[in-house]
Amino acid sequence: MPLSRSLSMTSLSGLLPAWEEDELPVEDLLLFEVAWEVTNKVGGIYTVIQTKAKITVDEWGENYYMMGPYFENNFKTQVEGCEPPNPAIRKIFNMESSNCKVHFGRWLIEGSPYVILFDIGSAAWNLDRWKGDLWETCNIGLPYHDREANDSLILGSLIAWFFKEVSCCSAYKPNVIGHFHEWQAGPGLILSRSRKIPMATVFTTHATLLGRYLCAGNADFYNNLDKFNIDKEAGERQIYHRYCLERAAVHCAHVFTTVSQITAVEANHMLHRKADVVTPNGLNVKKFSAMHEFQNLHSTSKARIQEFVRGHFYGHLDFNLEKTLFFFIAGRYEFSNKGADIFLESLSRLNYLLRVHRSDVTVVVFFIMPAQTNNFNVESLKGQAVRKQLWDTAHTVKEKFGKKLYDALLKGQIPDMNSILDRDDFTIMKRAIYATQRHSLPPVTTHNMLDDSKDPILSNVRRIGLFNSRNDRIKIIFHPEFLSSTSPLLPMDYEDFVRGCNLGVFPSYYEPWGYTPGECTVMGIPSVTTNLSGFGCFMEEHVSDPAAYGIYIVDRRFRSAEESCNQLTQFMFSFCQQSRRQRIIQRNRTERLSDLLDWRYLGRFYIHARHLALSRAFADKFKMDPMAPPKTEGFRYPRPYSVPPSPSASLHSTPHHSDVEDSDDEPYDEDEEAERDRLNIKAPFVLGAVPEGKKKQPGESGN
């Protein structure tokens, strides 16, 4: 029987809308992308610009440059120094007379983009003068003790100087586009515009500065967006000068973009400007040639997690690992923002439901969030040592048993099973069994926490009483450290760990985009997200029935915390009710959505933003309808044919039948469904005008 083929980008060419934007004359343009995280990993923006580099280089070639601060160690380990290919830029690099240093090279990532890195320390002597320039330009003062703000001003002043030189030195006067990310790059945009440098500018906010601070303080953020006194809130948090830089950059830019619709709503209230374009974050998706390959990776990685669980729960391993599901949450340790609070409460309720229904399903939940620790705890390390000792004992006895069996069969005899193992063998096995006895419950955390009495996760675990006891169907493992393949405890990289899990749970309250559920989707792992995350909003917009594709979206925007908690509990309980076959089918559907998150599709939103900026900065050269939406809007994945209209029709009423491998009432053919999707997803949607008298329905698009 031939192997079923995975849906590659070529096979999905009829699925995703074609790009109809007029191509820009990139040979007459220079694109500069400015961010504090160019070659400098701090947070999520690093992932955005790093993964997006290849498709941008493919489009722009040697006319694309990234700009950021110079850090010696990063430059030595990530950048290959070289001469600028552009003669105008090469001329500018005679910098000694300007008393500042600029470094040029290729960033050693996929696409190998050119980078221009400014040495902030070499120009710090100009700081007071540049502070005066900023005050005279826009009445924004920076305090001397805020080093990050001061460094951003030095970087911005150098970038504005550089753009001025590019516009003056170039013989053929190319049109310049400057794309600035986040408030740290804001001063460069503000100064470039105030000096009337001829260039098109785009500013992208990945999360508003004040929004992060307010949510970190447990404010009821989204219900009070229109009620906050912005200036007062920023002043009380001593970030008013940073907020002013961010807001000035937003209003100076020709085009303002955000990474999601929910962030666009936030920015409209916090920064008082509507986003011109939403530019979602993507990933570089690598497809497998055969459908079964990513399923095999899931099985392999799951087996490694099962080995860890065998050691961690030694002496209490009274549940069937073949009927055990692995859930996880990962990310920065922001207890409320990341939704760990609602997740723990939902786990308590899920434990109750599974026990009441006498389910044979066990759920092991991993919390992968870095916290302050001093080492692995002894009990966790002992568990893995006991597991290895048991494995060695079993292997030794197996070798001895196999040799005796082999010898007996060679003689044409059926061996006496009572004599094939001698008394010493039984003694070794009994000692191994006694070694697995433990007089305490398996630990909740794998490390020694520095302040476990005040740790939010451990405090809530104590409140809900999930201590990994035998009666509980929910087992919790808190791993307060990012995963690494060199760990002596759980030697797995994050990607391998995610592939081995069954469900990622990310019920975030504040998540401008959310790469974690996106990474799950690309690997074919179902996930839970919310309509307050950019990823969740994106999936609601692009997929007709996200839950059918393994994307469960919790409503945290229009429901109370209690209702959201119940909804999350129901999602997880329904997932536990699925048969193994249903989970395999769902993983196939989830993996199919990975094309939606590929930069080859999402990069077109950036193309639209640049074209719009050029049309506003150089209206005589570049024409574009300012009211025209991107041609990508309106695209939606249909509901899979194999999903019955009612969820109850595809799920058993109780989890009792979770061991059923196949069921006659679940007709499913992966190739047939893929072909139906190709036929069912129409040609590119273009949002046209709605005829008078006709009201456009939610999700309806003209074509």
XYZ file of C-alpha atoms in Angstrom:
703
model
C 0.000 0.000 0.000
C 1.555 3.345 -0.992
C 2.332 5.850 1.746
C -0.035 8.800 2.005
C 1.669 12.044 1.122
C 1.842 15.086 3.325
C 0.441 18.358 2.098
C 3.506 20.310 0.995
C 3.573 23.942 -0.077
C 3.363 22.812 -3.681
C 0.368 20.601 -3.015
C -1.300 23.470 -1.166
C -0.755 25.933 -3.973
C -4.465 25.725 -4.686
C -5.360 26.183 -1.029
C -3.710 29.412 0.032
C -4.755 32.608 -1.724
C -2.440 33.748 -4.490
C -0.610 37.031 -3.963
C -1.819 39.708 -6.357
C 0.016 42.760 -5.006
C 1.958 44.677 -7.652
C 5.633 43.800 -7.332
C 7.875 46.572 -6.074
C 10.928 47.595 -8.151
C 13.340 46.382 -5.459
C 16.371 47.165 -7.635
C 15.591 50.889 -7.116
C 14.851 50.524 -3.396
C 16.789 49.932 -0.187
C 15.067 48.218 2.758
C 16.454 48.682 6.268
C 14.916 46.786 9.190
C 15.789 48.226 12.611
C 15.424 46.306 15.881
C 17.240 46.070 19.206
C 17.271 42.269 18.830
C 19.201 42.012 15.564
C 21.860 39.367 16.455
C 20.888 40.030 20.087
C 18.450 37.509 21.590
C 16.279 39.081 24.279
C 12.716 37.945 23.570
C 10.218 37.046 20.868
C 11.204 39.815 18.423
C 14.487 37.978 17.863
C 12.495 34.949 16.625
C 10.403 37.157 14.339
C 13.258 38.873 12.549
C 15.431 35.745 12.472
C 12.794 33.463 10.916
C 11.542 36.161 8.521
C 15.028 36.879 7.157
C 15.057 34.217 4.449
C 11.882 35.237 2.634
C 12.911 38.910 2.821
C 16.374 38.150 1.388
C 14.747 36.058 -1.357
C 12.644 39.083 -2.316
C 15.151 41.920 -1.848
C 18.551 40.291 -2.341
C 21.463 42.634 -1.593
C 19.125 45.603 -1.119
C 17.996 44.369 2.316
C 19.862 45.304 5.515
C 19.176 44.769 9.208
C 20.289 47.376 11.743
C 20.817 47.130 15.485
C 23.267 47.595 18.374
C 26.745 46.040 18.348
C 27.645 43.527 21.045
C 31.153 42.132 20.705
C 30.405 38.547 21.735
C 27.317 38.327 19.502
C 29.250 39.699 16.543
C 32.104 37.218 16.992
C 29.804 34.185 17.260
C 26.978 35.062 14.856
C 28.284 37.433 12.186
C 30.762 37.013 9.355
C 32.384 40.388 8.701
C 32.600 41.599 5.091
C 32.619 44.724 2.912
C 29.287 46.375 1.993
C 28.355 45.569 -1.634
C 26.543 48.875 -2.130
C 28.992 51.681 -3.063
C 26.990 54.356 -1.241
C 26.954 52.345 1.990
C 30.627 51.443 1.550
C 31.456 55.137 1.356
C 29.624 55.854 4.605
C 31.700 53.277 6.452
C 34.646 55.662 6.671
C 33.523 56.414 10.201
C 36.692 57.422 12.071
C 36.029 61.118 11.520
C 32.633 60.731 13.148
C 34.141 59.220 16.294
C 31.858 56.196 16.299
C 32.244 52.631 15.109
C 29.943 50.732 12.762
C 30.296 47.042 11.928
C 29.094 45.304 8.784
C 28.696 41.629 7.927
C 26.399 38.717 7.174
C 24.279 37.305 9.986
C 24.856 33.542 9.981
C 21.217 32.464 9.946
C 18.997 31.108 7.186
C 19.099 33.643 4.343
C 22.379 35.238 5.557
C 21.098 38.843 5.584
C 23.467 41.819 5.759
C 23.628 43.498 9.164
C 24.774 46.995 10.138
C 25.611 47.164 13.846
C 26.340 50.421 15.687
C 28.748 50.491 18.631
C 26.761 52.451 21.217
C 29.634 52.746 23.667
C 31.889 54.501 21.143
C 29.285 57.248 20.636
C 28.108 57.631 24.242
C 30.047 60.885 24.627
C 27.401 62.545 22.409
C 24.523 61.545 24.705
C 23.924 64.945 26.342
C 23.919 66.730 22.979
C 21.507 64.184 21.510
C 19.235 64.488 24.550
C 19.078 68.213 23.825
C 18.231 67.514 20.179
C 15.420 65.170 21.232
C 14.021 67.772 23.624
C 14.114 70.520 21.005
C 12.544 68.189 18.438
C 9.632 66.723 20.403
C 9.876 67.844 24.048
C 10.735 64.372 25.350
C 13.293 64.248 28.160
C 15.158 61.118 29.232
C 16.324 60.595 32.848
C 20.005 59.845 33.302
C 19.360 56.606 35.280
C 17.389 54.822 32.540
C 20.243 53.213 30.643
C 18.009 51.325 28.199
C 16.261 54.516 27.110
C 19.581 56.350 26.823
C 21.076 53.538 24.729
C 18.029 53.584 22.448
C 18.559 57.322 21.901
C 22.234 56.784 21.010
C 21.250 54.018 18.567
C 18.470 56.167 17.105
C 20.750 59.168 16.621
C 23.338 57.033 14.810
C 20.646 55.475 12.600
C 19.180 58.888 11.718
C 22.681 60.109 10.836
C 23.205 56.998 8.685
C 19.957 57.522 6.764
C 20.893 61.154 6.195
C 24.219 60.069 4.687
C 22.509 57.453 2.485
C 20.151 60.086 1.078
C 23.029 62.518 0.393
C 25.834 60.210 -0.763
C 24.016 57.959 -3.181
C 24.497 58.920 -6.820
C 21.297 57.316 -8.082
C 19.165 58.374 -5.083
C 17.337 55.115 -4.257
C 14.072 55.255 -2.373
C 14.638 54.070 1.194
C 12.239 52.120 3.403
C 12.934 51.999 7.134
C 11.047 49.383 9.165
C 11.344 49.936 12.932
C 10.392 47.382 15.616
C 9.319 48.361 19.137
C 9.987 51.475 21.192
C 13.779 50.914 21.425
C 13.998 51.599 17.677
C 11.586 54.534 17.983
C 14.133 57.372 18.410
C 15.681 56.543 15.024
C 12.291 56.924 13.337
C 11.418 60.129 15.238
C 14.723 61.836 14.421
C 14.670 60.707 10.773
C 11.217 62.185 10.268
C 11.980 65.402 12.180
C 15.022 65.991 9.948
C 12.860 65.452 6.856
C 15.003 62.635 5.490
C 13.309 61.367 2.289
C 12.311 57.834 3.238
C 9.239 55.687 3.826
C 8.809 54.493 7.404
C 6.977 51.561 9.011
C 6.675 51.071 12.771
C 5.633 47.717 14.265
C 4.652 47.251 17.887
C 4.742 43.668 19.139
C 3.130 44.686 22.449
C 2.465 48.125 23.879
C 4.845 49.147 26.636
C 2.123 50.251 29.048
C -0.032 47.214 28.266
C 2.694 44.877 29.515
C 3.102 46.845 32.741
C -0.636 47.043 33.440
C -1.217 43.322 32.868
C 1.805 42.417 34.990
C 0.061 44.320 37.807
C -3.071 42.140 37.468
C -5.224 44.979 36.168
C -8.593 44.158 34.551
C -7.008 45.322 31.328
C -9.362 44.595 28.446
C -12.550 45.620 30.274
C -11.010 48.989 31.136
C -9.111 49.880 27.963
C -11.140 53.041 27.464
C -11.034 54.030 31.145
C -7.291 54.165 31.858
C -5.669 57.564 32.387
C -2.711 56.736 30.153
C -0.385 59.555 31.210
C -1.083 58.937 34.916
C -0.546 55.162 34.647
C 2.742 55.600 32.747
C 3.965 58.233 35.214
C 3.177 56.088 38.268
C 5.279 53.272 36.770
C 8.127 55.690 35.950
C 8.016 54.839 32.253
C 6.421 58.052 30.981
C 9.480 58.957 28.871
C 9.518 55.495 27.270
C 5.798 55.723 26.604
C 6.323 59.124 24.944
C 9.038 57.666 22.675
C 6.746 54.804 21.688
C 3.747 57.023 21.026
C 5.804 59.583 19.069
C 7.240 56.820 16.865
C 3.764 55.438 16.208
C 2.458 58.822 15.078
C 5.558 59.714 13.052
C 5.494 56.532 10.976
C 3.893 56.527 7.530
C 2.472 53.073 8.318
C 1.747 51.654 11.749
C 1.414 47.875 12.147
C 0.747 45.461 15.002
C 1.263 41.696 15.150
C -2.383 40.835 15.860
C -5.914 42.183 15.913
C -6.066 42.121 19.719
C -2.870 44.200 19.886
C -4.375 46.599 17.329
C -7.320 47.173 19.695
C -4.904 47.692 22.578
C -2.711 50.098 20.590
C -5.723 52.147 19.519
C -6.462 52.916 23.186
C -2.902 53.027 24.557
C -1.188 54.862 21.657
C -4.190 56.580 20.048
C -3.648 55.378 16.493
C -5.381 52.630 14.571
C -3.113 50.054 12.990
C -2.887 50.386 9.198
C -1.916 46.733 8.697
C -1.815 43.665 10.941
C 1.420 41.718 10.309
C 1.129 38.294 12.006
C 4.232 36.416 13.123
C 5.221 33.327 11.150
C 7.664 30.433 11.204
C 9.842 28.648 8.675
C 7.803 25.500 8.137
C 9.603 22.377 6.960
C 7.195 19.796 5.579
C 7.698 16.047 5.548
C 7.352 14.159 2.296
C 5.188 11.444 3.871
C 2.300 11.941 6.288
C 3.445 9.223 8.680
C 6.842 10.833 9.341
C 5.728 13.467 11.842
C 3.484 10.862 13.506
C 6.554 8.635 13.911
C 8.437 11.534 15.497
C 5.539 11.950 17.937
C 5.735 8.269 18.911
C 9.519 8.373 19.348
C 9.486 11.508 21.497
C 6.505 10.264 23.507
C 8.439 7.075 24.351
C 11.271 9.228 25.782
C 8.814 11.184 27.942
C 7.300 7.899 29.128
C 10.754 6.762 30.256
C 11.129 9.928 32.341
C 7.653 9.403 33.837
C 8.532 5.793 34.756
C 11.444 7.099 36.810
C 9.667 10.108 38.310
C 6.695 8.043 39.515
C 8.611 4.905 40.592
C 6.762 3.132 43.391
C 3.527 4.867 42.369
C 3.348 3.742 38.748
C -0.105 2.214 39.129
C -1.501 3.832 35.961
C -1.291 2.555 32.382
C 1.239 4.595 30.399
C -0.444 3.530 27.146
C -3.575 5.348 28.354
C -1.685 8.347 29.713
C -1.851 11.747 28.002
C 0.838 14.414 28.289
C -0.250 18.069 28.551
C 2.151 20.991 28.961
C 2.423 24.753 29.355
C 5.678 26.610 28.618
C 7.036 30.139 28.417
C 8.130 33.043 30.601
C 7.120 32.677 34.241
C 4.293 35.233 34.162
C 1.780 33.373 36.297
C -1.355 35.347 35.398
C -0.401 36.684 31.962
C 0.407 33.169 30.700
C -2.799 31.739 32.192
C -1.148 29.342 34.656
C -3.715 30.404 37.279
C -6.757 29.390 35.241
C -4.938 26.271 33.995
C -4.323 24.956 37.531
C -7.922 25.581 38.576
C -9.161 23.781 35.444
C -6.868 20.829 36.187
C -8.474 20.503 39.617
C -11.914 20.336 38.002
C -10.710 17.955 35.305
C -9.335 15.656 38.019
C -12.781 15.613 39.632
C -14.532 14.788 36.342
C -12.151 11.950 35.491
C -12.551 10.437 38.960
C -16.346 10.747 38.946
C -16.546 9.050 35.534
C -14.107 6.339 36.732
C -11.865 7.062 33.780
C -8.864 4.880 33.066
C -7.142 7.875 31.449
C -4.331 9.564 33.376
C -3.031 13.029 32.485
C 0.547 14.032 33.302
C 0.895 17.826 33.111
C 4.265 19.542 32.663
C 4.896 23.182 33.651
C 8.041 24.313 31.771
C 8.657 27.784 33.207
C 12.060 29.038 34.405
C 12.165 30.055 38.067
C 14.862 30.555 40.690
C 16.336 27.230 41.808
C 19.627 25.989 43.246
C 19.741 22.452 41.802
C 17.812 19.310 40.898
C 16.114 17.780 43.916
C 17.494 14.472 45.151
C 14.216 12.572 44.832
C 13.913 13.389 41.114
C 17.458 12.268 40.365
C 16.983 9.139 42.478
C 13.902 8.231 40.449
C 15.841 8.219 37.201
C 18.644 6.202 38.829
C 16.145 3.599 40.108
C 14.562 3.365 36.661
C 17.959 2.776 35.040
C 18.860 0.150 37.638
C 15.595 -1.684 36.955
C 16.257 -1.564 33.242
C 19.764 -3.007 33.690
C 18.416 -5.781 35.933
C 15.673 -6.683 33.470
C 18.173 -6.689 30.615
C 20.563 -9.008 32.504
C 17.799 -11.516 33.350
C 16.463 -11.326 29.794
C 19.877 -12.214 28.354
C 20.208 -15.199 30.699
C 16.652 -16.359 30.023
C 17.112 -16.004 26.266
C 20.311 -18.072 26.213
C 18.725 -20.973 28.147
C 15.627 -20.867 25.938
C 17.797 -20.859 22.814
C 19.823 -23.870 24.014
C 16.700 -25.850 24.878
C 15.076 -25.181 21.511
C 18.250 -26.257 19.704
C 17.939 -29.619 21.484
C 14.326 -29.914 20.368
C 12.978 -29.474 23.893
C 10.337 -27.231 25.388
C 12.095 -25.764 28.452
C 10.631 -26.107 31.929
C 9.623 -22.576 32.808
C 10.024 -23.353 36.521
C 13.707 -24.218 36.111
C 14.759 -21.795 33.389
C 15.372 -19.133 36.060
C 17.320 -20.135 39.159
C 17.048 -18.831 42.722
C 19.689 -16.132 42.164
C 17.645 -14.670 39.320
C 14.571 -14.414 41.528
C 16.677 -12.837 44.268
C 17.984 -10.174 41.884
C 14.443 -9.391 40.679
C 13.053 -9.194 44.233
C 15.833 -6.801 45.260
C 15.028 -4.641 42.250
C 11.333 -4.592 43.191
C 12.109 -3.658 46.810
C 14.308 -0.812 45.539
C 11.243 0.779 43.908
C 9.417 1.165 47.209
C 9.039 4.744 48.370
C 7.375 6.179 51.452
C 6.593 9.579 49.987
C 4.583 10.867 47.051
C 6.367 11.596 43.761
C 7.638 15.200 43.867
C 5.646 17.947 42.154
C 8.779 19.883 41.203
C 11.996 18.511 39.750
C 14.253 21.173 41.340
C 14.883 22.724 44.738
C 13.051 26.055 44.625
C 14.700 29.006 46.339
C 11.412 30.251 47.808
C 8.856 27.493 47.339
C 6.503 28.871 50.011
C 5.825 31.948 47.868
C 6.075 30.356 44.428
C 2.728 30.969 42.599
C 2.506 27.550 40.944
C 3.421 25.566 44.071
C 1.121 27.704 46.240
C -1.809 26.950 43.950
C -0.906 23.257 43.760
C -1.195 23.191 47.560
C -4.539 25.006 47.353
C -6.091 22.553 44.880
C -4.458 19.539 46.532
C -2.929 17.857 43.476
C 0.067 16.136 45.095
C 0.466 13.188 42.658
C -1.415 10.781 44.946
C -2.583 7.395 43.669
C -6.245 8.410 43.513
C -5.635 11.485 41.370
C -6.017 11.159 37.619
C -4.046 14.403 37.137
C -0.311 14.286 37.882
C 1.725 17.509 37.951
C 5.427 17.957 37.185
C 6.858 21.481 37.536
C 10.165 21.747 35.644
C 11.413 25.273 36.550
C 14.103 25.358 33.878
C 14.117 25.429 30.084
C 14.625 22.001 28.545
C 17.989 20.868 27.232
C 19.273 17.697 25.609
C 22.217 17.786 28.053
C 20.036 17.650 31.174
C 20.687 14.598 33.402
C 16.999 14.534 34.332
C 14.938 15.058 31.173
C 17.467 15.069 28.305
C 15.261 16.465 25.550
C 15.282 19.626 23.475
C 12.101 21.705 23.569
C 11.116 20.745 20.019
C 11.413 17.013 20.733
C 9.476 17.430 23.981
C 6.615 19.257 22.239
C 6.413 16.546 19.574
C 6.015 13.909 22.271
C 3.141 15.631 24.083
C -0.545 15.250 23.264
C -1.788 18.774 24.017
C -0.248 22.197 24.639
C -2.312 24.431 26.939
C -1.720 28.208 26.757
C -4.760 30.022 28.244
C -2.970 33.400 28.245
C -4.555 36.627 29.420
C -1.939 38.870 27.777
C -0.253 37.441 24.681
C 0.207 39.845 21.734
C 1.014 36.896 19.453
C 2.024 33.611 21.110
C 4.678 31.499 19.412
C 4.134 28.460 21.674
C 0.761 27.357 20.220
C 2.085 28.186 16.744
C 5.040 25.865 17.274
C 2.630 23.148 18.415
C 0.574 23.587 15.249
C 3.603 23.328 12.972
C 4.556 20.054 14.706
C 1.029 18.652 14.436
C 0.258 18.893 18.166
C -3.211 20.223 19.172
C -3.211 23.213 21.508
C -5.416 25.425 23.641
C -5.163 29.192 23.208
C -7.446 32.166 23.898
C -9.153 34.983 22.040
C -6.878 37.394 23.938
C -3.808 36.048 22.146
C -2.808 37.118 18.657
C -2.518 33.495 17.554
C -6.039 32.700 18.759
C -7.530 35.715 16.956
C -5.629 34.791 13.786
C -6.970 31.233 13.835
C -10.533 32.414 14.483
C -10.216 34.663 11.446
C -8.661 32.090 9.111
C -10.253 28.786 10.170
C -13.986 28.133 10.076
C -13.927 25.593 12.913
C -10.590 25.782 14.773
C -11.508 23.037 17.276
C -11.959 20.547 14.415
C -8.323 21.225 13.494
C -7.060 20.840 17.063
C -6.994 24.566 17.969
C -9.190 25.073 21.050
C -9.880 28.766 21.712
C -10.955 29.731 25.240
C -13.061 32.891 25.457
C -11.321 35.086 28.016
C -12.452 38.366 26.499
C -16.234 38.205 26.784
C -16.649 35.638 29.570
C -15.951 35.775 33.289
C -12.954 33.962 34.761
C -15.308 31.263 36.113
C -16.906 30.673 32.705
C -13.505 30.619 30.981
C -12.269 28.095 33.535
C -15.272 25.839 32.897
C -14.770 26.123 29.142
C -11.101 25.152 29.437
C -12.049 22.211 31.667
C -14.574 21.022 29.090
C -12.019 21.290 26.264
C -9.551 19.140 28.192
C -12.211 16.641 29.299
C -13.420 16.244 25.701
C -9.824 15.687 24.597
C -9.440 12.950 27.225
C -12.539 11.239 25.802
C -11.017 10.832 22.350
C -9.881 7.440 21.177
C -6.315 6.954 20.015
C -7.484 6.917 16.414
C -9.335 10.204 16.847
C -6.183 11.817 18.237
C -4.161 10.607 15.231
C -6.744 12.061 12.843
C -6.733 15.345 14.753
C -2.931 15.589 14.628
C -3.091 15.176 10.847
C -5.564 18.052 10.629
C -3.519 20.237 12.988
C -0.352 19.725 10.963
C -2.204 20.763 7.814
C -2.696 24.257 9.298
C 1.072 24.762 9.432
C 1.000 26.307 5.951
C -1.050 29.194 7.370
C 1.840 30.014 9.720
C 4.562 29.840 7.073
C 6.381 33.091 6.330
C 5.856 32.331 2.647
C 2.201 33.106 3.306
C 2.392 35.638 6.168
C 5.271 37.585 4.614
C 2.785 39.127 2.184
C 1.362 41.281 5.002
C 4.794 42.904 5.361
C 4.919 43.407 1.582
C 1.574 45.203 1.759
C 2.793 47.431 4.634
C 5.932 48.460 2.692
C 3.954 49.216 -0.449
C 1.516 51.329 1.567
C 4.404 53.246 3.189
C 5.962 53.990 -0.212
C 2.643 55.232 -1.575
C 2.344 57.653 1.343
C 5.985 58.827 1.355
C 6.473 59.022 -2.429
C 2.960 59.486 -3.755
C 4.225 60.652 -7.161
C 6.157 57.402 -7.781
C 4.082 54.713 -6.049
C 0.327 54.517 -6.428
C -1.943 52.593 -4.086
C -5.514 52.972 -2.915
C -5.079 53.990 0.750
C -8.390 52.336 1.663
C -7.647 49.037 -0.098
C -7.241 46.102 2.316
C -4.592 43.443 1.782
C -5.584 40.861 -0.797
C -5.084 38.193 1.883
C -8.141 39.120 3.889
C -11.159 36.868 3.829
C -9.387 33.512 3.446
C -10.798 30.772 5.691
C -10.109 27.065 6.020
C -13.384 25.120 5.773
C -14.671 22.665 8.334
C -13.237 19.190 7.609
C -15.723 16.912 5.851
C -15.032 14.035 8.220
C -16.148 15.985 11.316
C -19.842 15.371 12.114
C -22.011 18.494 12.662
C -22.456 17.685 16.355
C -19.402 17.187 18.576
C -21.271 14.494 20.489
C -21.395 12.346 17.386
C -17.621 12.053 17.227
C -16.935 11.562 20.931
C -17.922 8.801 23.308
C -20.245 9.829 26.136
C -17.712 8.650 28.728
C -13.969 8.090 28.635
C -14.523 4.327 29.169
C -13.895 3.516 25.506
C -10.607 5.367 25.226
C -8.799 2.145 24.345
C -10.832 1.609 21.195
C -8.465 1.747 18.234
C -10.957 1.735 15.385
C -14.633 2.468 15.057
C -16.928 1.841 12.133
C -18.829 5.098 12.707
C -15.697 7.210 12.039
C -15.189 7.090 8.253
C -11.968 8.882 7.419
C -9.570 8.907 4.522
C -6.678 11.381 4.756
C -6.053 11.597 0.994
C -9.760 12.001 0.262
C -10.155 14.756 2.846
C -7.070 16.597 1.567
C -8.442 16.511 -1.987
C -11.801 17.841 -0.777
C -10.002 20.704 0.960
C -8.198 21.581 -2.275
C -11.502 21.752 -4.139
C -13.388 23.421 -1.316
C -11.016 26.325 -0.658
C -11.766 28.853 -3.327
C -9.547 31.190 -5.294
C -8.127 34.233 -3.511
C -10.677 36.323 -1.694
C -10.751 40.066 -2.264
C -12.859 42.178 0.014
C -15.044 44.137 -2.302
C -17.707 46.716 -1.650
C -20.948 45.420 -0.148
C -23.955 46.214 -2.377
C -26.473 48.577 -0.881
C -29.193 46.874 1.058
C -27.100 43.750 1.674
C -25.491 43.260 5.049
C -22.249 41.276 5.070
C -22.413 38.369 7.501
C -19.590 37.541 9.901
C -16.911 35.603 8.056
C -18.471 36.358 4.643
C -16.184 37.610 1.901
C -16.694 38.779 -1.593
C -14.801 37.108 -4.400
